[in-house]
Short mmCIF file of C-alpha atoms in Angstrom, two decimals:
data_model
loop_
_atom_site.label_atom_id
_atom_site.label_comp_id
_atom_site.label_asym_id
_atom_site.label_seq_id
_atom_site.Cartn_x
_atom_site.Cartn_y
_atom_site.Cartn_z
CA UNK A 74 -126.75 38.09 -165.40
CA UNK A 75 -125.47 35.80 -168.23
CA UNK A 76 -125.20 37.82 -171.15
CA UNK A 77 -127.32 35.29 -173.31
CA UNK A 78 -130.18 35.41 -171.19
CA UNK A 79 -129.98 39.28 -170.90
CA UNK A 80 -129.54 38.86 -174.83
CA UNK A 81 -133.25 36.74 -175.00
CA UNK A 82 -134.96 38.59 -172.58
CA UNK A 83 -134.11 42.10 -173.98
CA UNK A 84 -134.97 40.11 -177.55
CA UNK A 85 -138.26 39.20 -175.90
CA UNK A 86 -139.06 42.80 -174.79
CA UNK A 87 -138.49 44.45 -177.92
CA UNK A 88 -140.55 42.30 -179.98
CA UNK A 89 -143.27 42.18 -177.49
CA UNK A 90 -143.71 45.80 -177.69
CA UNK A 91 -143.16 45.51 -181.27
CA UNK A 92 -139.84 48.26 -181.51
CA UNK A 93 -138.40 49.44 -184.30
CA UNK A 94 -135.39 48.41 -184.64
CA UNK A 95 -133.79 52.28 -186.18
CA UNK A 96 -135.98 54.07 -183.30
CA UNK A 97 -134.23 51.29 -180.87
CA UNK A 98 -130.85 52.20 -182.49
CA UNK A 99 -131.59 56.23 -182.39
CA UNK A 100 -132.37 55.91 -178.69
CA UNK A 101 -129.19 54.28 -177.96
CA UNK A 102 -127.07 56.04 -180.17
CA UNK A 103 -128.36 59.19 -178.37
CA UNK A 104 -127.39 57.37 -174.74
CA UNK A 105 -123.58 57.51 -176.37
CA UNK A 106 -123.62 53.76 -178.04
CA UNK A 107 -120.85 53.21 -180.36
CA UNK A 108 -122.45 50.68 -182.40
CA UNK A 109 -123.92 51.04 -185.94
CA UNK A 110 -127.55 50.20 -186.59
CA UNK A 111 -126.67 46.96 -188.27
CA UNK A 112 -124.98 45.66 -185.21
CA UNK A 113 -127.68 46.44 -183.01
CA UNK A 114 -130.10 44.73 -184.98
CA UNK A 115 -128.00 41.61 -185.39
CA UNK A 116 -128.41 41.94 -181.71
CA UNK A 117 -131.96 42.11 -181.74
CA UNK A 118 -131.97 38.91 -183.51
CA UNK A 119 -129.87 36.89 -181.87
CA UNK A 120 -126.93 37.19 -184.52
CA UNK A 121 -124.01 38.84 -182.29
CA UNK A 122 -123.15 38.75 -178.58
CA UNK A 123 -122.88 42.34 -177.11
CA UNK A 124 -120.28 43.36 -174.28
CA UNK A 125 -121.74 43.98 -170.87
CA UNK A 126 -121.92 48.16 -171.50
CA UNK A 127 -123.36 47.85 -174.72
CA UNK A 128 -126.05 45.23 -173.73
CA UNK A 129 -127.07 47.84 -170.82
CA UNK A 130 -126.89 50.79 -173.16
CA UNK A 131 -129.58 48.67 -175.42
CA UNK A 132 -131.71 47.49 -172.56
CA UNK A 133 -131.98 51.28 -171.30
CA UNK A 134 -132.94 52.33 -174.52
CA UNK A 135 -135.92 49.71 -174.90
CA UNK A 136 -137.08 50.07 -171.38
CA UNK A 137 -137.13 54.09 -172.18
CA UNK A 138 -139.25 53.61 -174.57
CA UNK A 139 -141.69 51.35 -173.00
CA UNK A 140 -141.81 53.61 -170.31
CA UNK A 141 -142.57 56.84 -173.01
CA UNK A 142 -145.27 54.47 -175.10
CA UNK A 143 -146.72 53.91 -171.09
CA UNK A 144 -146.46 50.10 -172.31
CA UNK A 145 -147.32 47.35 -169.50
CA UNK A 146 -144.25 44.35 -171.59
CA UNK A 147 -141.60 43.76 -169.13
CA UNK A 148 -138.67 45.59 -169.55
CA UNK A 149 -135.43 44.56 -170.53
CA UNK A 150 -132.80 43.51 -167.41
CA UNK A 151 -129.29 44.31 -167.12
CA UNK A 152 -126.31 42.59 -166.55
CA UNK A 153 -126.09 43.25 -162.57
CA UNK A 154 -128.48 44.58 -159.70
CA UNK A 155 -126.37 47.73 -159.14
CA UNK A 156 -126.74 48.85 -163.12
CA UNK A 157 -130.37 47.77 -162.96
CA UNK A 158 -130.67 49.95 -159.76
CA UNK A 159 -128.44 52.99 -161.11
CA UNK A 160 -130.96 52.79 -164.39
CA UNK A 161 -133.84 53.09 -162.24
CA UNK A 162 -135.26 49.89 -162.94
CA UNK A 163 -134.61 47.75 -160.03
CA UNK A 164 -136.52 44.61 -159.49
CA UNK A 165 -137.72 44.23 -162.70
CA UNK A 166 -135.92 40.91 -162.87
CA UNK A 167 -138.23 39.57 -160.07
CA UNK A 168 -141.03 40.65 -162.12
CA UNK A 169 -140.56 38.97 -165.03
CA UNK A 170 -140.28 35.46 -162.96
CA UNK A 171 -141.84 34.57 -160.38
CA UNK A 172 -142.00 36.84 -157.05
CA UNK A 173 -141.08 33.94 -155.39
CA UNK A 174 -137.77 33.69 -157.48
CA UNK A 175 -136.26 36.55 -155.51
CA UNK A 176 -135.50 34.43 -152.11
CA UNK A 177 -133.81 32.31 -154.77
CA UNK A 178 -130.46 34.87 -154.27
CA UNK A 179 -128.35 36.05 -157.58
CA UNK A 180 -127.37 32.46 -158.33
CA UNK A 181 -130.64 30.37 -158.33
CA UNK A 182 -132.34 33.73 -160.46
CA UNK A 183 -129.83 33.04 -162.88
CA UNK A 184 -130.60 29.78 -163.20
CA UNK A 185 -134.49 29.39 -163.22
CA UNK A 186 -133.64 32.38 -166.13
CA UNK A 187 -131.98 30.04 -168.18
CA UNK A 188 -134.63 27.78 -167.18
CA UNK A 189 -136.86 29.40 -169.17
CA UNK A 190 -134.71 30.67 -171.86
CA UNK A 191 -134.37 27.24 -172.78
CA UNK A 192 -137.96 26.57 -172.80
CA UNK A 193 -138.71 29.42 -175.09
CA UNK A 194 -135.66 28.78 -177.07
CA UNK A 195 -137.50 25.24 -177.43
CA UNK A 196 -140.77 26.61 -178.45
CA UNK A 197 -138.89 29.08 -180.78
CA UNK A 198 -137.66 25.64 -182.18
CA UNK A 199 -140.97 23.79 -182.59
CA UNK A 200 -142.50 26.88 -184.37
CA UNK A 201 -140.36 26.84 -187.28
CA UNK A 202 -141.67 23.26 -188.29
CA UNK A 203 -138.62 22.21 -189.07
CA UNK A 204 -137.70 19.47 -186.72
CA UNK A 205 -137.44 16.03 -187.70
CA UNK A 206 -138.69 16.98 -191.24
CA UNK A 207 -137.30 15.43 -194.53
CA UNK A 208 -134.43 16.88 -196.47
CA UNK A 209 -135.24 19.74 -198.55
CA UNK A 210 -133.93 21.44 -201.67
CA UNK A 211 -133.81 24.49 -200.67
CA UNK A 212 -131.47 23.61 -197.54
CA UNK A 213 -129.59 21.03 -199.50
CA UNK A 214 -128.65 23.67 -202.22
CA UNK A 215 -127.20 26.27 -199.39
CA UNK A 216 -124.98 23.09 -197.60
CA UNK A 217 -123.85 21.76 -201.33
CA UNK A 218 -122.63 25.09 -201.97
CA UNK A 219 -120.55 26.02 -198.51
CA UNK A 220 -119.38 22.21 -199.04
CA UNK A 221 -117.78 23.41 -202.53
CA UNK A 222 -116.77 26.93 -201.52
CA UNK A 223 -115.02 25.98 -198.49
CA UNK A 224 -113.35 22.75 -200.18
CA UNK A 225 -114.26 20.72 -196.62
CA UNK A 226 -115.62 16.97 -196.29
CA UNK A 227 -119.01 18.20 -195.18
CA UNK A 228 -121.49 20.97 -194.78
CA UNK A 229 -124.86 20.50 -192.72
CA UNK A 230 -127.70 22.51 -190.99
CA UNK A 231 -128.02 21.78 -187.75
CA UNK A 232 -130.80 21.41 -185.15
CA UNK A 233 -130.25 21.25 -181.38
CA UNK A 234 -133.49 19.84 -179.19
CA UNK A 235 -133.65 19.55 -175.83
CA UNK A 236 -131.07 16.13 -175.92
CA UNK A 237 -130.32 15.81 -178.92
CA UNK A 238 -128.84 17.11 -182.72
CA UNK A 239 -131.04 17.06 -185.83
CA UNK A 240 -129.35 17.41 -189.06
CA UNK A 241 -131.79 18.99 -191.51
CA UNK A 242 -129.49 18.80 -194.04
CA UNK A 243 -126.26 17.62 -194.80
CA UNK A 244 -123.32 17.57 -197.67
CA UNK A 245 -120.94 14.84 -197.43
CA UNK A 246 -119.92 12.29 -194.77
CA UNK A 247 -119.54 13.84 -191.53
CA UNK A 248 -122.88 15.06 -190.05
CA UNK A 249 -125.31 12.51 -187.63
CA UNK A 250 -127.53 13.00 -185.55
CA UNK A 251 -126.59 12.60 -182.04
CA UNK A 252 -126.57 13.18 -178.52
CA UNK A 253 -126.70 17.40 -177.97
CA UNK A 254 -124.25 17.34 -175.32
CA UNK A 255 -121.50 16.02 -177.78
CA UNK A 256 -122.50 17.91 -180.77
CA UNK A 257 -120.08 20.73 -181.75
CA UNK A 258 -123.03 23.01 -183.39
CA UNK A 259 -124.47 23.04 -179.54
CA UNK A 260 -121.54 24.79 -178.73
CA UNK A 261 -122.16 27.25 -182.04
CA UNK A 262 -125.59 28.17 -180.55
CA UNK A 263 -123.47 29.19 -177.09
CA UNK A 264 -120.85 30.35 -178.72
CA UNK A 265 -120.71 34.42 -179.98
CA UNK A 266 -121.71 35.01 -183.60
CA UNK A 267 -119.88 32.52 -184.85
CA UNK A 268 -117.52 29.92 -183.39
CA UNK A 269 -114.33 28.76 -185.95
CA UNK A 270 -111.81 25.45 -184.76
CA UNK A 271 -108.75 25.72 -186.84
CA UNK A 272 -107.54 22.47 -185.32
CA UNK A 273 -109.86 20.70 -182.90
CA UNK A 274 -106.77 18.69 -181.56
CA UNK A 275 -105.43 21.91 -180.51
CA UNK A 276 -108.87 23.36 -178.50
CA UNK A 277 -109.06 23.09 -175.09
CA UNK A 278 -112.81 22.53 -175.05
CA UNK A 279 -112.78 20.20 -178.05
CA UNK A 280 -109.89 17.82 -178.45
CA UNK A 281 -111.42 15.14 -175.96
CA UNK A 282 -113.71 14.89 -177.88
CA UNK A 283 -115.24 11.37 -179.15
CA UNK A 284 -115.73 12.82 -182.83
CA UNK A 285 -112.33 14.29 -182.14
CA UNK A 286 -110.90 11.08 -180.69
CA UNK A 287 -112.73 8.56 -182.56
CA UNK A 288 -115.15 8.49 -185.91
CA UNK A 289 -115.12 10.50 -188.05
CA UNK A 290 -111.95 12.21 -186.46
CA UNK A 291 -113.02 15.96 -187.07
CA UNK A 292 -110.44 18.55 -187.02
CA UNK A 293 -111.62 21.16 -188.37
CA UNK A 294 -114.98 23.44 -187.85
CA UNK A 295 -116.59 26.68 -188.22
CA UNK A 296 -120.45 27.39 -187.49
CA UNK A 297 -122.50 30.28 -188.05
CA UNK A 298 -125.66 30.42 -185.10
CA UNK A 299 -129.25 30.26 -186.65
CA UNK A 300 -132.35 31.78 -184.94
CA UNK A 301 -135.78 30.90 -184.72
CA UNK A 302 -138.80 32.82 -184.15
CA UNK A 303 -138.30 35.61 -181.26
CA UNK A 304 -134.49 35.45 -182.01
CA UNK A 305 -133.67 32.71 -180.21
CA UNK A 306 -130.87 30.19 -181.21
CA UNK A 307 -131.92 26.94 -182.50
CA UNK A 308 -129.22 25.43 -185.00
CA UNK A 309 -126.52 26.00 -187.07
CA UNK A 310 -125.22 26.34 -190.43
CA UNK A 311 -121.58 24.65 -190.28
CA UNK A 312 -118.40 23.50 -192.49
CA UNK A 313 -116.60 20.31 -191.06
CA UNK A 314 -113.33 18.54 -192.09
CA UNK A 315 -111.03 15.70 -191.37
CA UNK A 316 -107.78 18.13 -191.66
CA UNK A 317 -106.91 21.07 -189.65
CA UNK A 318 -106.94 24.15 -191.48
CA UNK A 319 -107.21 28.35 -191.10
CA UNK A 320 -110.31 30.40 -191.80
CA UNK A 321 -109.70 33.72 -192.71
CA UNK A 322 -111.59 37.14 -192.39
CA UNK A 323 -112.98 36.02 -195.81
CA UNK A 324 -113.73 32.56 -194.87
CA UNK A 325 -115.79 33.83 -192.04
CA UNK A 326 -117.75 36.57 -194.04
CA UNK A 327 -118.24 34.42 -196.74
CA UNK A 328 -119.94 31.55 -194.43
CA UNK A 329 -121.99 34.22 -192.73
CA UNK A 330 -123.58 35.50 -196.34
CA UNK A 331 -124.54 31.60 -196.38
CA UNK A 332 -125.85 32.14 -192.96
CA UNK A 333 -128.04 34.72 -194.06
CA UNK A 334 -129.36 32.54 -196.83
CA UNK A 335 -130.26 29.50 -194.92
CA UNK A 336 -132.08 32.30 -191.89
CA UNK A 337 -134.04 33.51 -194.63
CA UNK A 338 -135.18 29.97 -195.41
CA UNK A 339 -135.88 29.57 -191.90
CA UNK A 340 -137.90 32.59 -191.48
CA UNK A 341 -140.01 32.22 -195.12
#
């Protein structure tokens, strides 16, 4: 399964059951997880992209206890048929679509999953009441201040719709909105916790393209994934410039701390 929409479907069944997050984290641990409790809620909320064993680890530990609580939420998949079947919980997939789904095969089930990811990441969107709103101070502050602390030509907070990018707030020159399949921040909300571009003419995925090639020639970005109601990825909180340059360990920590400042916006 792709490991975001394990991610938002183990988000989904968590939350629906309403889990702790430290019993989640004391069920796993106990199943031999390596992680911390603060990774494993960043998890949970959509912050930080799990490897495969870890994800399955976390979905066996919700789906244990919806099955001690007796609860009828759906549980949590896991990355292939053979773990899901070794776990006990085969066919649960199937049950969370439609029963027709499973003549689909392993390919079109993936697919009509991230179907519907994409739906609910679009209603997780709509419910933060944020979209194609007027600037606001209390976004403007947070992009004004990673503009200045990162020395770049812009800052913004992005929002990525069904087609399309919608900057709620922006610092400086670079930041539109346009077309989501162009947009670098709709790569941030693919991307792991946080996606950095030293040098865009240097990236394999980026340096075709037409903000790379043509106006306003960016070369340089680093984005930090927002999340909307139910966890789900909706935007992003980035730094932009018209020169190349690194981002260190620093860099990165210090744009996540804004991160955490413009979530908590989100979520008041």
């Amino acid at each position: 399964m792709d490991r975001y929409a394990q991610q938002w479907l183990s988000i989904e069944s968590a939350s629906a059951a309403g889990l702790d997050a430290y019993d989640l984290w004391l069920n796993y641990a106990g199943m031999g997880g390596r992680l911390d409790p603060l990774d494993v809620e960043a998890y949970l909320y959509g912050l930080l992209v799990l490897p495969s064993l870890e994800r399955d680890l976390v979905a066996h530990a919700i789906n244990e206890m919806l099955e001690d609580r007796g609860s009828t939420v759906q549980p949590a998949p896991y990355s292939t048929g053979e773990v899901s079947a070794a776990a006990g919980y085969s066919g649960q997939l199937g049950g969370w679509l439609d029963p027709a789904l499973s003549t689909l095969g392993a390919v079109g089930a993936i697919q009509a999953i991230q179907r519907e990811a994409e739906l609910r990441r679009l209603e997780s969107l709509s419910r933060t009441g944020l979209l194609n709103t007027a600037g606001e101070s209390r976004f403007d502050q947070i992009t004004r201040r990673a503009q200045r602390q990162f020395g770049v030509s812009s800052s913004s907070i992005a929002l990525i719709t069904a087609d399309s990018q919608f900057i709620k707030s922006l610092a400086g020159p670079i930041g539109q909105n346009l077309p989501r399949d162009v947009a670098f921040c709709n790569q941030t909300i693919r991307a792991d916790r946080m996606l950095i571009v030293p040098d865009t003419l240097k990236d394999a995925v980026f340096s075709s393209s037409p903000l790379v090639q043509g106006e306003p020639h960016i070369r340089f970005y680093a984005g930090h994934p927002l999340t909307g109601p139910g966890g789900w990825r909706i935007g992003s909180l980035c730094v932009i410039d018209d020169k190349p340059r690194a981002f260190s360990d620093t860099d990165a920590a210090n744009l996540e701390s804004l991160a955490v400042l413009a979530q908590q916006e989100i979520d008041a």
